[in-house]
Amino acid sequence: MYLVNRQFRMGEAAVLEALNDQFVIVLGLPEDRLVKFQKICVLGLGYIGLPTASTFATHGLEVVGVDVNPSVIETLRNGGLHIHEPGLRTLVQAALGSGNLRISESPEPADAYIIAVPTPILDGHTADLSYVEAAAKSIVPCLSRGNLVVLESTSPPTTTECFLTNILQSSGLTAGRDYCLAYTPERVLPGQILSELIENARVIGGVDRRSAEAGRDLYRTFVRGEIFLTGATTAEMVKLMENTYRDINIAIANEFSHLAEKFGIDVWQAIQIANHHPRVDILRPGPGVGGHCIGVDPWFLVEAAPELTDLIRAAREVNDRQPLHIVEMVEEILSESGQAESLQGVKVAALGLSYKPDVDDLRESPALSVSSELSQRGAFVKAYEPYLKNKQQIRFDCVDTLQEALADVDLILLLVPHAPFLELKPEQVAKLSHARLIVDTVNAWSSPDWESYGFSMARLGVGKKRISDRFDDIE
Ligand code: SAJ
């Protein structure tokens, strides 16, 4: 591993220590040893590719941004944006305005190529590398000696060293000998992409040392965080391990919520107290794990080594089952309150559809799964997602305002703790809706005030026969 520490002045220190072939610590290299990049192609202009291309462009590189989707090209060329991310519009406008960023349907000869395309999972939980394959094939005619190719897409272990190397071999050039090949995962949090792209630590893995160093020299254009240099497969594993670790930790929080329901306690209270232990940090239970990463990446490890991944698979299954648990909670409260014995014809206001709070991203959203399942079981779902611009993608009724969502429903289902929902007071909701049944899946409306306004609440992870009810007045 090379650690490039930007606190040190460039040229001040060189290689400190060679630990073994892959692990060396470097503190700033002399300027004359940096690979120079003037023109780069970024393939894939999505949540990662577009901010990356624009950031390189605003840092003075000539960037060709490539996307195979004609509507993305048209939108960007017309000054629009096909994705929502705070600050991205300004950044893209600055990049295009500077003349450094051009949008194109296909790659062209450049010093470096960055592949930032999706790697979804197919039915059966296997990695779909077809976008990576297509992007790599499109580079082949342009690739020349001395170039750098970087894969950013989250990928199964050895994708760079085996899969990508093989495809690029058809150029007649060999990775590590004729051109540099590296892997560097994006690790930014949606909603904070622009700052995290620059500030976060980055791991850059090369098929050889020169490739890792070339990757470092490119990303040092704008990265202020530490840069760790490794082999390509280590860098792939770093990304997969980070998200798998998070998935497993969310799964145990979800499992604790089921146990709390069984034993009649409040999981939120128990977690809060447990987290006072200096070495415990339990995450939050919820309606499931969504997004394009955490619910997907662990499967890459399961596919690559099924015999070694029992725990990873079990955690995935717990989290994937969580939306059904919420549907069962809705059925239970309806039945217990005597309002309905089935979901048939029941009117439900579903608050929030995105995969997590305060973003508009619906990919793999558990809130969407819950709402779809309720509809399929005969409920009339009226969904309200305050951040959503394009409602055409939703198959069930999706309304424009909270007022519409809450009017004329039997039950209110809180699925995402968006800031505007957290601010709601029981008296407001009581005025806007005649529904008095609430299912809170995110522990947003826990105050006893709700019950004093006549609401019956079912909260995820809160058992009914709470012995601790007797001690509610104890701090
Ligand atoms: N969630 C819970 N309970 C929690 C935390 C999250 O149920 O305590 C749920 C969220 O509601 C959401 C899902 O998990 O549905 C994932 O959300 P997230 O905020 O944990 O993660 P992402 O997918 O938005 O971003 C993750 C990040 N990885 C880690 O935190 C290890 C981010 O740094 C990565 O860049 C990103 O995956 C990615 O692209 O891989």
mmCIF file of C-alpha atoms and ligand atoms in Angstrom, residues 186-190 239 242-243 246 250 283-284 288-290 293-294 355-356, ligand 1:
data_model
loop_
_atom_site.group_PDB
_atom_site.id
_atom_site.type_symbol
_atom_site.label_atom_id
_atom_site.label_comp_id
_atom_site.label_asym_id
_atom_site.label_seq_id
_atom_site.Cartn_x
_atom_site.Cartn_y
_atom_site.Cartn_z
ATOM 1 C CA GLU A 186 -16.050 5.741 -5.639
ATOM 2 C CA ARG A 187 -16.995 5.835 -1.958
ATOM 3 C CA VAL A 188 -19.081 8.986 -1.833
ATOM 4 C CA LEU A 189 -22.415 9.370 -0.101
ATOM 5 C CA PRO A 190 -25.344 10.460 -2.286
ATOM 6 C CA LYS A 239 -15.118 -1.250 -1.561
ATOM 7 C CA GLU A 242 -17.076 -1.490 3.340
ATOM 8 C CA ASN A 243 -20.577 -1.945 2.007
ATOM 9 C CA ARG A 246 -22.615 -1.866 6.646
ATOM 10 C CA ILE A 250 -28.062 -2.966 9.386
ATOM 11 C CA LEU A 283 -27.210 1.079 13.350
ATOM 12 C CA ARG A 284 -30.897 1.835 12.837
ATOM 13 C CA GLY A 288 -34.935 -2.478 4.515
ATOM 14 C CA VAL A 289 -31.764 -1.622 2.668
ATOM 15 C CA GLY A 290 -31.989 0.258 -0.598
ATOM 16 C CA CYS A 293 -24.734 -0.274 -3.524
ATOM 17 C CA ILE A 294 -25.318 -1.793 -0.126
ATOM 18 C CA TYR A 355 -34.274 4.672 -0.567
ATOM 19 C CA LYS A 356 -33.129 6.928 2.267
HETATM 20 N N1 SAJ B 1 -29.983 2.167 6.403
HETATM 21 C C1 SAJ B 1 -30.651 1.578 7.478
HETATM 22 N N2 SAJ B 1 -30.146 1.772 8.723
HETATM 23 C C2 SAJ B 1 -29.040 2.513 8.957
HETATM 24 C C3 SAJ B 1 -28.341 3.082 7.859
HETATM 25 C C4 SAJ B 1 -28.846 2.897 6.599
HETATM 26 O O1 SAJ B 1 -31.669 0.903 7.310
HETATM 27 O O2 SAJ B 1 -28.671 2.652 10.127
HETATM 28 C C5 SAJ B 1 -30.493 1.975 5.037
HETATM 29 C C6 SAJ B 1 -30.829 3.295 4.348
HETATM 30 O O3 SAJ B 1 -32.105 3.759 4.678
HETATM 31 C C7 SAJ B 1 -30.709 2.881 2.897
HETATM 32 C C8 SAJ B 1 -29.568 1.875 2.911
HETATM 33 O O4 SAJ B 1 -29.466 1.430 4.245
HETATM 34 O O5 SAJ B 1 -31.881 2.242 2.435
HETATM 35 C C9 SAJ B 1 -28.245 2.388 2.421
HETATM 36 O O6 SAJ B 1 -28.037 3.720 2.872
HETATM 37 P P1 SAJ B 1 -26.618 4.257 3.396
HETATM 38 O O7 SAJ B 1 -26.775 5.674 3.759
HETATM 39 O O8 SAJ B 1 -26.118 3.339 4.430
HETATM 40 O O9 SAJ B 1 -25.665 4.047 2.159
HETATM 41 P P2 SAJ B 1 -25.650 4.494 0.595
HETATM 42 O O10 SAJ B 1 -26.049 3.304 -0.223
HETATM 43 O O11 SAJ B 1 -26.361 5.764 0.358
HETATM 44 O O12 SAJ B 1 -24.097 4.747 0.420
HETATM 45 C C10 SAJ B 1 -23.203 3.702 0.729
HETATM 46 C C11 SAJ B 1 -22.046 4.307 1.540
HETATM 47 N N3 SAJ B 1 -21.249 3.224 2.112
HETATM 48 C C12 SAJ B 1 -21.023 3.135 3.424
HETATM 49 O O13 SAJ B 1 -21.461 3.923 4.219
HETATM 50 C C13 SAJ B 1 -20.166 1.988 3.849
HETATM 51 C C14 SAJ B 1 -21.231 5.216 0.646
HETATM 52 O O14 SAJ B 1 -20.074 5.652 1.321
HETATM 53 C C15 SAJ B 1 -20.823 4.474 -0.617
HETATM 54 O O15 SAJ B 1 -20.137 5.337 -1.498
HETATM 55 C C16 SAJ B 1 -22.063 4.015 -1.311
HETATM 56 O O16 SAJ B 1 -22.761 3.113 -0.448
HETATM 57 C C17 SAJ B 1 -21.667 3.356 -2.603
HETATM 58 O O17 SAJ B 1 -21.803 4.001 -3.647
HETATM 59 O O18 SAJ B 1 -21.156 2.251 -2.554
#
